[in-house]
PDB file of C-alpha atoms in Angstrom:
ATOM      1  CA  MET A   1      13.635 -29.403  83.247  1.00 84.00           C
ATOM      2  CA  ASN A   2      10.425 -27.933  84.658  1.00 89.00           C
ATOM      3  CA  ASN A   3       8.770 -27.521  81.248  1.00 95.00           C
ATOM      4  CA  CYS A   4      10.785 -29.598  78.801  1.00 96.00           C
ATOM      5  CA  ILE A   5      10.813 -28.376  75.191  1.00 95.00           C
ATOM      6  CA  LEU A   6      14.273 -29.693  74.263  1.00 95.00           C
ATOM      7  CA  CYS A   7      13.020 -31.717  71.288  1.00 96.00           C
ATOM      8  CA  PRO A   8      10.385 -31.098  68.602  1.00 97.00           C
ATOM      9  CA  ARG A   9       7.732 -32.904  70.671  1.00 97.00           C
ATOM     10  CA  LYS A  10       7.739 -30.040  73.211  1.00 95.00           C
ATOM     11  CA  CYS A  11       5.817 -32.276  75.603  1.00 95.00           C
ATOM     12  CA  GLY A  12       6.260 -29.775  78.446  1.00 95.00           C
ATOM     13  CA  ALA A  13       6.944 -32.433  81.079  1.00 96.00           C
ATOM     14  CA  ASP A  14       8.197 -31.376  84.495  1.00 96.00           C
ATOM     15  CA  ARG A  15      11.160 -33.742  84.495  1.00 96.00           C
ATOM     16  CA  THR A  16      12.015 -32.936  88.091  1.00 95.00           C
ATOM     17  CA  VAL A  17       8.972 -34.947  89.224  1.00 95.00           C
ATOM     18  CA  SER A  18       8.010 -37.101  86.234  1.00 93.00           C
ATOM     19  CA  THR A  19       9.210 -38.172  82.792  1.00 94.00           C
ATOM     20  CA  GLY A  20       8.651 -36.845  79.292  1.00 91.00           C
ATOM     21  CA  PHE A  21       7.566 -38.638  76.114  1.00 95.00           C
ATOM     22  CA  CYS A  22      11.188 -39.854  75.825  1.00 96.00           C
ATOM     23  CA  GLY A  23      11.034 -41.551  79.229  1.00 95.00           C
ATOM     24  CA  ALA A  24      13.645 -39.271  80.730  1.00 94.00           C
ATOM     25  CA  GLY A  25      13.560 -37.605  84.086  1.00 95.00           C
ATOM     26  CA  GLU A  26      15.993 -35.135  85.643  1.00 95.00           C
ATOM     27  CA  HIS A  27      19.136 -37.317  85.640  1.00 97.00           C
ATOM     28  CA  ALA A  28      20.905 -39.064  82.745  1.00 97.00           C
ATOM     29  CA  VAL A  29      20.269 -42.811  82.408  1.00 98.00           C
ATOM     30  CA  VAL A  30      22.992 -44.906  80.767  1.00 98.00           C
ATOM     31  CA  ALA A  31      22.950 -48.565  79.707  1.00 97.00           C
ATOM     32  CA  LYS A  32      26.526 -49.127  78.633  1.00 97.00           C
ATOM     33  CA  ALA A  33      29.831 -47.321  78.086  1.00 98.00           C
ATOM     34  CA  SER A  34      32.527 -49.078  76.110  1.00 97.00           C
ATOM     35  CA  LEU A  35      34.822 -49.060  73.086  1.00 97.00           C
ATOM     36  CA  HIS A  36      32.767 -49.807  69.990  1.00 94.00           C
ATOM     37  CA  LYS A  37      34.539 -50.823  66.753  1.00 93.00           C
ATOM     38  CA  TRP A  38      31.513 -50.969  64.441  1.00 89.00           C
ATOM     39  CA  GLU A  39      30.800 -47.319  63.737  1.00 95.00           C
ATOM     40  CA  GLU A  40      31.723 -45.826  60.340  1.00 96.00           C
ATOM     41  CA  PRO A  41      35.454 -46.246  59.499  1.00 96.00           C
ATOM     42  CA  CYS A  42      36.230 -42.562  60.140  1.00 97.00           C
ATOM     43  CA  ILE A  43      34.560 -42.772  63.589  1.00 97.00           C
ATOM     44  CA  SER A  44      35.905 -46.147  64.748  1.00 96.00           C
ATOM     45  CA  TYR A  45      39.256 -45.990  62.957  1.00 95.00           C
ATOM     46  CA  LYS A  46      41.719 -47.244  65.568  1.00 95.00           C
ATOM     47  CA  ASN A  47      40.670 -48.480  69.011  1.00 96.00           C
ATOM     48  CA  GLY A  48      36.967 -47.831  68.580  1.00 97.00           C
ATOM     49  CA  ALA A  49      34.529 -45.081  69.475  1.00 98.00           C
ATOM     50  CA  GLY A  50      33.974 -44.409  73.158  1.00 98.00           C
ATOM     51  CA  THR A  51      30.260 -45.075  73.124  1.00 98.00           C
ATOM     52  CA  VAL A  52      27.924 -43.942  75.859  1.00 98.00           C
ATOM     53  CA  PHE A  53      24.462 -45.467  75.294  1.00 98.00           C
ATOM     54  CA  PHE A  54      21.716 -43.357  76.845  1.00 98.00           C
ATOM     55  CA  SER A  55      18.362 -44.896  77.714  1.00 97.00           C
ATOM     56  CA  GLY A  56      15.076 -43.559  76.431  1.00 97.00           C
ATOM     57  CA  CYS A  57      14.372 -41.816  73.109  1.00 97.00           C
ATOM     58  CA  ASN A  58      12.192 -39.081  71.667  1.00 97.00           C
ATOM     59  CA  LEU A  59      11.174 -41.285  68.709  1.00 97.00           C
ATOM     60  CA  HIS A  60      10.421 -44.799  70.011  1.00 96.00           C
ATOM     61  CA  CYS A  61      10.652 -46.315  66.506  1.00 97.00           C
ATOM     62  CA  CYS A  62       8.701 -49.581  66.349  1.00 97.00           C
ATOM     63  CA  PHE A  63      11.692 -51.439  64.829  1.00 97.00           C
ATOM     64  CA  CYS A  64      14.536 -50.028  66.950  1.00 96.00           C
ATOM     65  CA  GLN A  65      17.498 -52.410  67.219  1.00 93.00           C
ATOM     66  CA  ASN A  66      18.287 -50.893  70.633  1.00 94.00           C
ATOM     67  CA  ASN A  67      14.722 -51.594  71.827  1.00 94.00           C
ATOM     68  CA  LYS A  68      15.845 -52.714  75.299  1.00 94.00           C
ATOM     69  CA  ILE A  69      17.102 -49.231  76.139  1.00 96.00           C
ATOM     70  CA  SER A  70      15.137 -46.935  73.803  1.00 95.00           C
ATOM     71  CA  ASN A  71      11.653 -48.336  74.425  1.00 92.00           C
ATOM     72  CA  GLU A  72      12.014 -50.531  77.505  1.00 92.00           C
ATOM     73  CA  LEU A  73      14.181 -47.844  79.233  1.00 92.00           C
ATOM     74  CA  PHE A  74      16.705 -50.282  80.695  1.00 96.00           C
ATOM     75  CA  GLY A  75      19.650 -48.416  82.259  1.00 97.00           C
ATOM     76  CA  LYS A  76      21.168 -46.864  85.362  1.00 97.00           C
ATOM     77  CA  GLU A  77      20.549 -43.310  86.575  1.00 97.00           C
ATOM     78  CA  ILE A  78      23.796 -41.337  87.113  1.00 98.00           C
ATOM     79  CA  THR A  79      24.847 -37.855  88.124  1.00 98.00           C
ATOM     80  CA  ASP A  80      26.465 -35.384  85.770  1.00 98.00           C
ATOM     81  CA  GLU A  81      29.736 -35.834  87.660  1.00 98.00           C
ATOM     82  CA  GLU A  82      29.593 -39.606  87.121  1.00 98.00           C
ATOM     83  CA  LEU A  83      28.920 -39.000  83.427  1.00 98.00           C
ATOM     84  CA  SER A  84      32.002 -36.763  83.187  1.00 98.00           C
ATOM     85  CA  ASP A  85      34.083 -39.519  84.847  1.00 98.00           C
ATOM     86  CA  ILE A  86      32.835 -41.986  82.175  1.00 98.00           C
ATOM     87  CA  PHE A  87      34.106 -39.630  79.457  1.00 98.00           C
ATOM     88  CA  LEU A  88      37.569 -39.549  81.003  1.00 98.00           C
ATOM     89  CA  ARG A  89      37.698 -43.308  81.527  1.00 98.00           C
ATOM     90  CA  LEU A  90      36.855 -43.907  77.876  1.00 98.00           C
ATOM     91  CA  GLN A  91      39.588 -41.507  76.850  1.00 98.00           C
ATOM     92  CA  ASP A  92      42.066 -43.353  79.109  1.00 98.00           C
ATOM     93  CA  MET A  93      41.037 -46.622  77.409  1.00 98.00           C
ATOM     94  CA  GLY A  94      42.172 -45.184  74.076  1.00 98.00           C
ATOM     95  CA  ALA A  95      38.781 -44.257  72.633  1.00 98.00           C
ATOM     96  CA  ASP A  96      38.932 -42.563  69.255  1.00 98.00           C
ATOM     97  CA  ASN A  97      36.242 -40.142  70.431  1.00 98.00           C
ATOM     98  CA  ILE A  98      33.400 -39.780  72.905  1.00 98.00           C
ATOM     99  CA  ASP A  99      30.337 -41.146  71.047  1.00 98.00           C
ATOM    100  CA  LEU A 100      27.075 -39.947  72.650  1.00 98.00           C
ATOM    101  CA  VAL A 101      24.393 -42.379  71.470  1.00 98.00           C
ATOM    102  CA  THR A 102      20.734 -41.237  71.587  1.00 98.00           C
ATOM    103  CA  PRO A 103      21.624 -38.161  73.666  1.00 98.00           C
ATOM    104  CA  SER A 104      18.868 -35.700  72.672  1.00 97.00           C
ATOM    105  CA  HIS A 105      16.853 -35.838  75.883  1.00 97.00           C
ATOM    106  CA  PHE A 106      19.953 -35.448  78.084  1.00 97.00           C
ATOM    107  CA  ILE A 107      21.517 -32.421  76.443  1.00 97.00           C
ATOM    108  CA  LEU A 108      21.537 -30.409  79.683  1.00 97.00           C
ATOM    109  CA  ASN A 109      23.249 -33.221  81.602  1.00 98.00           C
ATOM    110  CA  ILE A 110      25.794 -33.714  78.802  1.00 98.00           C
ATOM    111  CA  ILE A 111      26.648 -30.011  78.706  1.00 98.00           C
ATOM    112  CA  ASN A 112      27.095 -30.010  82.461  1.00 98.00           C
ATOM    113  CA  ALA A 113      29.339 -33.112  82.300  1.00 98.00           C
ATOM    114  CA  LEU A 114      31.441 -31.673  79.449  1.00 98.00           C
ATOM    115  CA  ASP A 115      31.855 -28.391  81.329  1.00 98.00           C
ATOM    116  CA  ILE A 116      33.431 -30.396  84.175  1.00 98.00           C
ATOM    117  CA  VAL A 117      36.022 -32.196  81.988  1.00 97.00           C
ATOM    118  CA  LYS A 118      36.191 -30.320  78.695  1.00 90.00           C
ATOM    119  CA  HIS A 119      39.677 -28.994  79.543  1.00 94.00           C
ATOM    120  CA  LYS A 120      40.880 -32.599  79.991  1.00 97.00           C
ATOM    121  CA  LEU A 121      39.357 -34.151  76.826  1.00 97.00           C
ATOM    122  CA  GLN A 122      41.798 -34.500  73.949  1.00 97.00           C
ATOM    123  CA  ILE A 123      39.474 -36.399  71.614  1.00 98.00           C
ATOM    124  CA  PRO A 124      36.407 -35.265  69.575  1.00 98.00           C
ATOM    125  CA  VAL A 125      32.840 -35.466  70.906  1.00 98.00           C
ATOM    126  CA  VAL A 126      30.303 -37.159  68.615  1.00 98.00           C
ATOM    127  CA  TYR A 127      26.558 -36.464  68.786  1.00 98.00           C
ATOM    128  CA  ASN A 128      25.009 -39.696  67.525  1.00 98.00           C
ATOM    129  CA  CYS A 129      21.267 -39.049  67.314  1.00 98.00           C
ATOM    130  CA  GLY A 130      17.998 -40.015  65.606  1.00 98.00           C
ATOM    131  CA  GLY A 131      17.798 -36.695  63.810  1.00 98.00           C
ATOM    132  CA  TYR A 132      14.598 -35.555  65.501  1.00 98.00           C
ATOM    133  CA  GLU A 133      16.142 -32.414  67.017  1.00 98.00           C
ATOM    134  CA  SER A 134      15.189 -28.777  67.425  1.00 97.00           C
ATOM    135  CA  VAL A 135      17.393 -26.132  65.923  1.00 98.00           C
ATOM    136  CA  LYS A 136      17.490 -24.466  69.343  1.00 97.00           C
ATOM    137  CA  ALA A 137      18.958 -27.646  70.877  1.00 97.00           C
ATOM    138  CA  VAL A 138      21.627 -27.730  68.184  1.00 98.00           C
ATOM    139  CA  GLU A 139      22.500 -24.131  68.962  1.00 98.00           C
ATOM    140  CA  MET A 140      22.866 -25.048  72.651  1.00 98.00           C
ATOM    141  CA  LEU A 141      25.504 -27.605  71.679  1.00 98.00           C
ATOM    142  CA  ASP A 142      27.694 -25.128  69.829  1.00 98.00           C
ATOM    143  CA  GLY A 143      31.268 -25.446  71.114  1.00 97.00           C
ATOM    144  CA  TYR A 144      30.594 -28.844  72.738  1.00 98.00           C
ATOM    145  CA  ILE A 145      30.200 -31.105  69.681  1.00 98.00           C
ATOM    146  CA  ASP A 146      32.878 -31.759  67.073  1.00 98.00           C
ATOM    147  CA  ILE A 147      31.122 -34.375  64.932  1.00 98.00           C
ATOM    148  CA  TYR A 148      27.419 -34.744  64.256  1.00 98.00           C
ATOM    149  CA  LEU A 149      26.189 -38.251  63.402  1.00 98.00           C
ATOM    150  CA  PRO A 150      22.443 -37.838  62.822  1.00 98.00           C
ATOM    151  CA  ASP A 151      20.009 -40.252  61.244  1.00 98.00           C
ATOM    152  CA  LEU A 152      17.779 -39.013  58.476  1.00 98.00           C
ATOM    153  CA  LYS A 153      15.238 -41.756  58.743  1.00 98.00           C
ATOM    154  CA  TYR A 154      12.155 -40.739  56.717  1.00 98.00           C
ATOM    155  CA  PHE A 155      11.080 -38.359  54.016  1.00 98.00           C
ATOM    156  CA  SER A 156       7.356 -39.117  54.081  1.00 98.00           C
ATOM    157  CA  GLY A 157       5.370 -37.752  57.020  1.00 98.00           C
ATOM    158  CA  GLU A 158       2.942 -40.660  56.642  1.00 98.00           C
ATOM    159  CA  ILE A 159       5.725 -43.178  57.125  1.00 98.00           C
ATOM    160  CA  SER A 160       7.288 -41.340  60.042  1.00 98.00           C
ATOM    161  CA  ALA A 161       3.896 -41.026  61.736  1.00 98.00           C
ATOM    162  CA  LYS A 162       3.280 -44.747  61.300  1.00 98.00           C
ATOM    163  CA  TYR A 163       6.599 -46.023  62.634  1.00 98.00           C
ATOM    164  CA  SER A 164       7.694 -43.236  65.032  1.00 98.00           C
ATOM    165  CA  ASN A 165       4.578 -41.218  65.817  1.00 97.00           C
ATOM    166  CA  ALA A 166       6.325 -38.158  64.341  1.00 98.00           C
ATOM    167  CA  PRO A 167       4.536 -36.806  61.247  1.00 98.00           C
ATOM    168  CA  ASP A 168       6.831 -33.765  61.245  1.00 98.00           C
ATOM    169  CA  TYR A 169      10.019 -35.855  61.338  1.00 98.00           C
ATOM    170  CA  PHE A 170      11.533 -34.740  58.027  1.00 98.00           C
ATOM    171  CA  GLU A 171      10.611 -31.094  58.516  1.00 98.00           C
ATOM    172  CA  LYS A 172      12.363 -30.976  61.894  1.00 98.00           C
ATOM    173  CA  ALA A 173      15.267 -33.316  61.101  1.00 98.00           C
ATOM    174  CA  SER A 174      16.195 -31.621  57.840  1.00 98.00           C
ATOM    175  CA  LYS A 175      16.354 -28.187  59.512  1.00 98.00           C
ATOM    176  CA  ALA A 176      18.377 -29.557  62.416  1.00 98.00           C
ATOM    177  CA  ILE A 177      20.852 -31.265  60.107  1.00 98.00           C
ATOM    178  CA  LEU A 178      21.433 -28.056  58.162  1.00 98.00           C
ATOM    179  CA  ALA A 179      22.064 -26.293  61.468  1.00 98.00           C
ATOM    180  CA  MET A 180      24.534 -29.050  62.453  1.00 98.00           C
ATOM    181  CA  THR A 181      26.499 -28.789  59.195  1.00 98.00           C
ATOM    182  CA  ALA A 182      26.630 -25.004  59.432  1.00 98.00           C
ATOM    183  CA  GLN A 183      27.876 -25.210  63.013  1.00 98.00           C
ATOM    184  CA  VAL A 184      30.767 -27.651  62.631  1.00 98.00           C
ATOM    185  CA  GLY A 185      31.719 -26.774  59.044  1.00 98.00           C
ATOM    186  CA  LYS A 186      33.946 -28.706  56.692  1.00 98.00           C
ATOM    187  CA  LEU A 187      35.116 -32.255  57.228  1.00 98.00           C
ATOM    188  CA  LYS A 188      38.498 -32.409  58.956  1.00 98.00           C
ATOM    189  CA  TYR A 189      40.582 -35.547  59.525  1.00 98.00           C
ATOM    190  CA  ASN A 190      43.694 -36.515  61.478  1.00 97.00           C
ATOM    191  CA  ASP A 191      46.701 -38.274  59.956  1.00 96.00           C
ATOM    192  CA  GLU A 192      45.147 -41.711  60.631  1.00 95.00           C
ATOM    193  CA  GLY A 193      41.940 -40.984  58.684  1.00 95.00           C
ATOM    194  CA  GLY A 194      39.925 -40.307  61.820  1.00 97.00           C
ATOM    195  CA  LEU A 195      37.273 -37.638  61.615  1.00 98.00           C
ATOM    196  CA  LEU A 196      37.943 -34.631  63.844  1.00 98.00           C
ATOM    197  CA  LYS A 197      35.181 -32.342  62.653  1.00 98.00           C
ATOM    198  CA  GLY A 198      32.138 -32.516  60.370  1.00 98.00           C
ATOM    199  CA  THR A 199      28.832 -34.282  59.799  1.00 98.00           C
ATOM    200  CA  VAL A 200      27.993 -37.856  58.792  1.00 98.00           C
ATOM    201  CA  ILE A 201      24.344 -38.402  57.869  1.00 98.00           C
ATOM    202  CA  ARG A 202      23.028 -41.929  58.366  1.00 98.00           C
ATOM    203  CA  HIS A 203      20.084 -43.461  56.589  1.00 98.00           C
ATOM    204  CA  MET A 204      18.913 -47.047  57.074  1.00 98.00           C
ATOM    205  CA  VAL A 205      16.968 -48.492  54.169  1.00 98.00           C
ATOM    206  CA  LEU A 206      13.692 -50.065  55.312  1.00 98.00           C
ATOM    207  CA  PRO A 207      11.947 -52.949  53.552  1.00 98.00           C
ATOM    208  CA  SER A 208       9.227 -51.783  51.113  1.00 97.00           C
ATOM    209  CA  HIS A 209      10.368 -48.135  51.367  1.00 98.00           C
ATOM    210  CA  ARG A 210      13.208 -47.714  48.901  1.00 98.00           C
ATOM    211  CA  LEU A 211      11.399 -44.845  47.134  1.00 98.00           C
ATOM    212  CA  ASP A 212      11.290 -42.903  50.396  1.00 98.00           C
ATOM    213  CA  SER A 213      14.994 -43.546  50.814  1.00 98.00           C
ATOM    214  CA  MET A 214      15.665 -42.214  47.333  1.00 98.00           C
ATOM    215  CA  GLU A 215      13.863 -38.971  48.165  1.00 98.00           C
ATOM    216  CA  ILE A 216      16.228 -38.568  51.117  1.00 98.00           C
ATOM    217  CA  ILE A 217      19.215 -39.156  48.860  1.00 98.00           C
ATOM    218  CA  LYS A 218      17.970 -36.464  46.480  1.00 98.00           C
ATOM    219  CA  TRP A 219      17.494 -33.998  49.352  1.00 98.00           C
ATOM    220  CA  ILE A 220      21.049 -34.622  50.645  1.00 98.00           C
ATOM    221  CA  ALA A 221      22.466 -34.130  47.147  1.00 98.00           C
ATOM    222  CA  GLU A 222      20.584 -30.847  46.725  1.00 98.00           C
ATOM    223  CA  ASN A 223      21.128 -29.368  50.186  1.00 98.00           C
ATOM    224  CA  THR A 224      24.592 -30.425  51.378  1.00 98.00           C
ATOM    225  CA  SER A 225      28.118 -30.556  49.978  1.00 97.00           C
ATOM    226  CA  ASN A 226      30.808 -33.209  49.969  1.00 97.00           C
ATOM    227  CA  GLU A 227      33.115 -30.763  51.701  1.00 98.00           C
ATOM    228  CA  SER A 228      30.986 -30.836  54.860  1.00 97.00           C
ATOM    229  CA  VAL A 229      28.962 -34.076  54.772  1.00 98.00           C
ATOM    230  CA  LEU A 230      29.509 -37.790  54.366  1.00 98.00           C
ATOM    231  CA  MET A 231      26.601 -40.192  53.990  1.00 98.00           C
ATOM    232  CA  SER A 232      26.307 -43.614  55.503  1.00 98.00           C
ATOM    233  CA  ILE A 233      23.680 -45.792  53.729  1.00 98.00           C
ATOM    234  CA  MET A 234      22.883 -48.575  56.173  1.00 97.00           C
ATOM    235  CA  ASN A 235      21.867 -52.124  55.274  1.00 96.00           C
ATOM    236  CA  GLN A 236      21.452 -53.389  58.815  1.00 94.00           C
ATOM    237  CA  TYR A 237      17.673 -53.443  59.183  1.00 96.00           C
ATOM    238  CA  THR A 238      16.765 -56.568  61.173  1.00 95.00           C
ATOM    239  CA  PRO A 239      13.184 -57.858  61.552  1.00 96.00           C
ATOM    240  CA  PHE A 240      13.251 -58.473  65.297  1.00 95.00           C
ATOM    241  CA  ASP A 241      10.577 -60.670  66.943  1.00 94.00           C
ATOM    242  CA  PHE A 242       9.231 -57.742  68.987  1.00 95.00           C
ATOM    243  CA  ILE A 243       8.011 -55.877  65.896  1.00 97.00           C
ATOM    244  CA  SER A 244       4.247 -55.794  65.968  1.00 96.00           C
ATOM    245  CA  ASP A 245       2.131 -57.785  63.515  1.00 97.00           C
ATOM    246  CA  LYS A 246       0.575 -54.416  62.633  1.00 96.00           C
ATOM    247  CA  TYR A 247       3.613 -53.929  60.378  1.00 98.00           C
ATOM    248  CA  PRO A 248       3.818 -57.015  58.158  1.00 97.00           C
ATOM    249  CA  GLU A 249       5.965 -55.051  55.672  1.00 98.00           C
ATOM    250  CA  LEU A 250       8.679 -54.848  58.386  1.00 98.00           C
ATOM    251  CA  LYS A 251       8.772 -58.584  59.015  1.00 97.00           C
ATOM    252  CA  ARG A 252      11.443 -59.218  56.379  1.00 97.00           C
ATOM    253  CA  ARG A 253      14.961 -58.049  55.543  1.00 96.00           C
ATOM    254  CA  VAL A 254      15.791 -55.499  52.882  1.00 97.00           C
ATOM    255  CA  THR A 255      16.384 -57.066  49.461  1.00 97.00           C
ATOM    256  CA  LYS A 256      19.527 -56.632  47.439  1.00 96.00           C
ATOM    257  CA  MET A 257      17.568 -54.709  44.814  1.00 97.00           C
ATOM    258  CA  GLU A 258      16.075 -52.304  47.392  1.00 97.00           C
ATOM    259  CA  TYR A 259      19.430 -51.490  48.949  1.00 97.00           C
ATOM    260  CA  ASN A 260      21.386 -51.294  45.720  1.00 97.00           C
ATOM    261  CA  SER A 261      18.888 -48.953  44.072  1.00 98.00           C
ATOM    262  CA  VAL A 262      19.426 -46.455  46.892  1.00 98.00           C
ATOM    263  CA  VAL A 263      23.220 -46.827  46.730  1.00 98.00           C
ATOM    264  CA  HIS A 264      23.259 -46.444  42.949  1.00 98.00           C
ATOM    265  CA  LEU A 265      21.272 -43.205  43.135  1.00 98.00           C
ATOM    266  CA  ALA A 266      23.682 -41.793  45.706  1.00 98.00           C
ATOM    267  CA  ALA A 267      26.613 -42.659  43.426  1.00 97.00           C
ATOM    268  CA  GLU A 268      24.908 -41.073  40.393  1.00 98.00           C
ATOM    269  CA  LEU A 269      24.365 -37.875  42.372  1.00 98.00           C
ATOM    270  CA  GLY A 270      27.977 -37.763  43.495  1.00 98.00           C
ATOM    271  CA  ILE A 271      27.435 -38.281  47.228  1.00 98.00           C
ATOM    272  CA  ASN A 272      30.470 -39.454  49.194  1.00 97.00           C
ATOM    273  CA  GLY A 273      30.324 -41.841  52.113  1.00 97.00           C
ATOM    274  CA  PHE A 274      29.844 -45.425  53.214  1.00 96.00           C
ATOM    275  CA  THR A 275      27.787 -48.484  52.418  1.00 96.00           C
ATOM    276  CA  GLN A 276      27.228 -51.718  54.360  1.00 88.00           C
ATOM    277  CA  GLN A 277      27.393 -55.390  53.510  1.00 79.00           C
ATOM    278  CA  LYS A 278      24.178 -57.348  53.905  1.00 67.00           C
ATOM    279  CA  SER A 279      25.812 -59.391  56.682  1.00 61.00           C
ATOM    280  CA  SER A 280      25.491 -56.302  58.919  1.00 57.00           C
ATOM    281  CA  ALA A 281      21.784 -57.093  59.231  1.00 53.00           C
ATOM    282  CA  SER A 282      22.231 -59.377  62.207  1.00 53.00           C
ATOM    283  CA  GLU A 283      21.292 -59.430  65.877  1.00 66.00           C
ATOM    284  CA  GLU A 284      24.920 -60.130  66.718  1.00 62.00           C
ATOM    285  CA  TYR A 285      25.746 -56.440  66.092  1.00 60.00           C
ATOM    286  CA  VAL A 286      23.315 -55.270  68.775  1.00 74.00           C
ATOM    287  CA  PRO A 287      25.314 -54.331  71.892  1.00 85.00           C
ATOM    288  CA  ASP A 288      24.833 -56.318  75.076  1.00 89.00           C
ATOM    289  CA  PHE A 289      23.344 -53.693  77.355  1.00 94.00           C
ATOM    290  CA  ASP A 290      24.667 -54.876  80.680  1.00 93.00           C
ATOM    291  CA  LEU A 291      25.533 -51.611  82.464  1.00 95.00           C
ATOM    292  CA  SER A 292      29.238 -52.261  81.859  1.00 95.00           C
ATOM    293  CA  GLY A 293      31.502 -49.213  82.045  1.00 95.00           C
ATOM    294  CA  ILE A 294      29.093 -47.244  84.214  1.00 94.00           C
TER     295      ILE A 294
END
């Protein structure tokens, strides 16, 4: 916390007295904790994932659908003990798992909270992140995380620099994802089709960037196996009003041709996983961040 190098930015912030690039200080900040039924079918398969939405982010993507908490930093500061209580409450509500959303900058708090209640948790823990992780951080999570749910957002460093100020995004994310898959191993399910162990890689197709998406598909096909990885190709990009006029190419939705070309390539290369209907690209699927469940 005194010289934070948890993520690839290695900004070196003393989070005991200030905040890092991600906006995080010493204590976890949470915007909502609730059952969420709109994750992938193997994640939200029964009552819904027990989502804990953390505020702040180490990417600050210019188009983020959770802009209110990732970029505007809305949320409530809580102790590690309070975070552990949230985990248990979600389990008592029947959550299919504990789904840690944008958790990268609060790894130390999460580990502390899980140490408090790990012996009481009977459901898997999901690490639902933007993919911009360090391998060292993934190693710290060994034994705490059952399911990794990372984004793999960009292949091109030019694109990742433009939209997320992270020219090394693919270099760092690809290494981290390989570390994740090696750590949790093969996909494992319960009798209800719920995922107990494994990795699901998400990729959201962006308007005007289907070729970049296709490079990501090729990398996944060449570097992972269907025994350990599922892929979720997302069609939910929404051109929110807050997106700057500097990015006119992001002011529209993804076309059917753009999305289908990516899905067809994944099918040709034998990748298993999930696709989304175009109706998923809607503001109605953005959670209402109202501090409920905290």
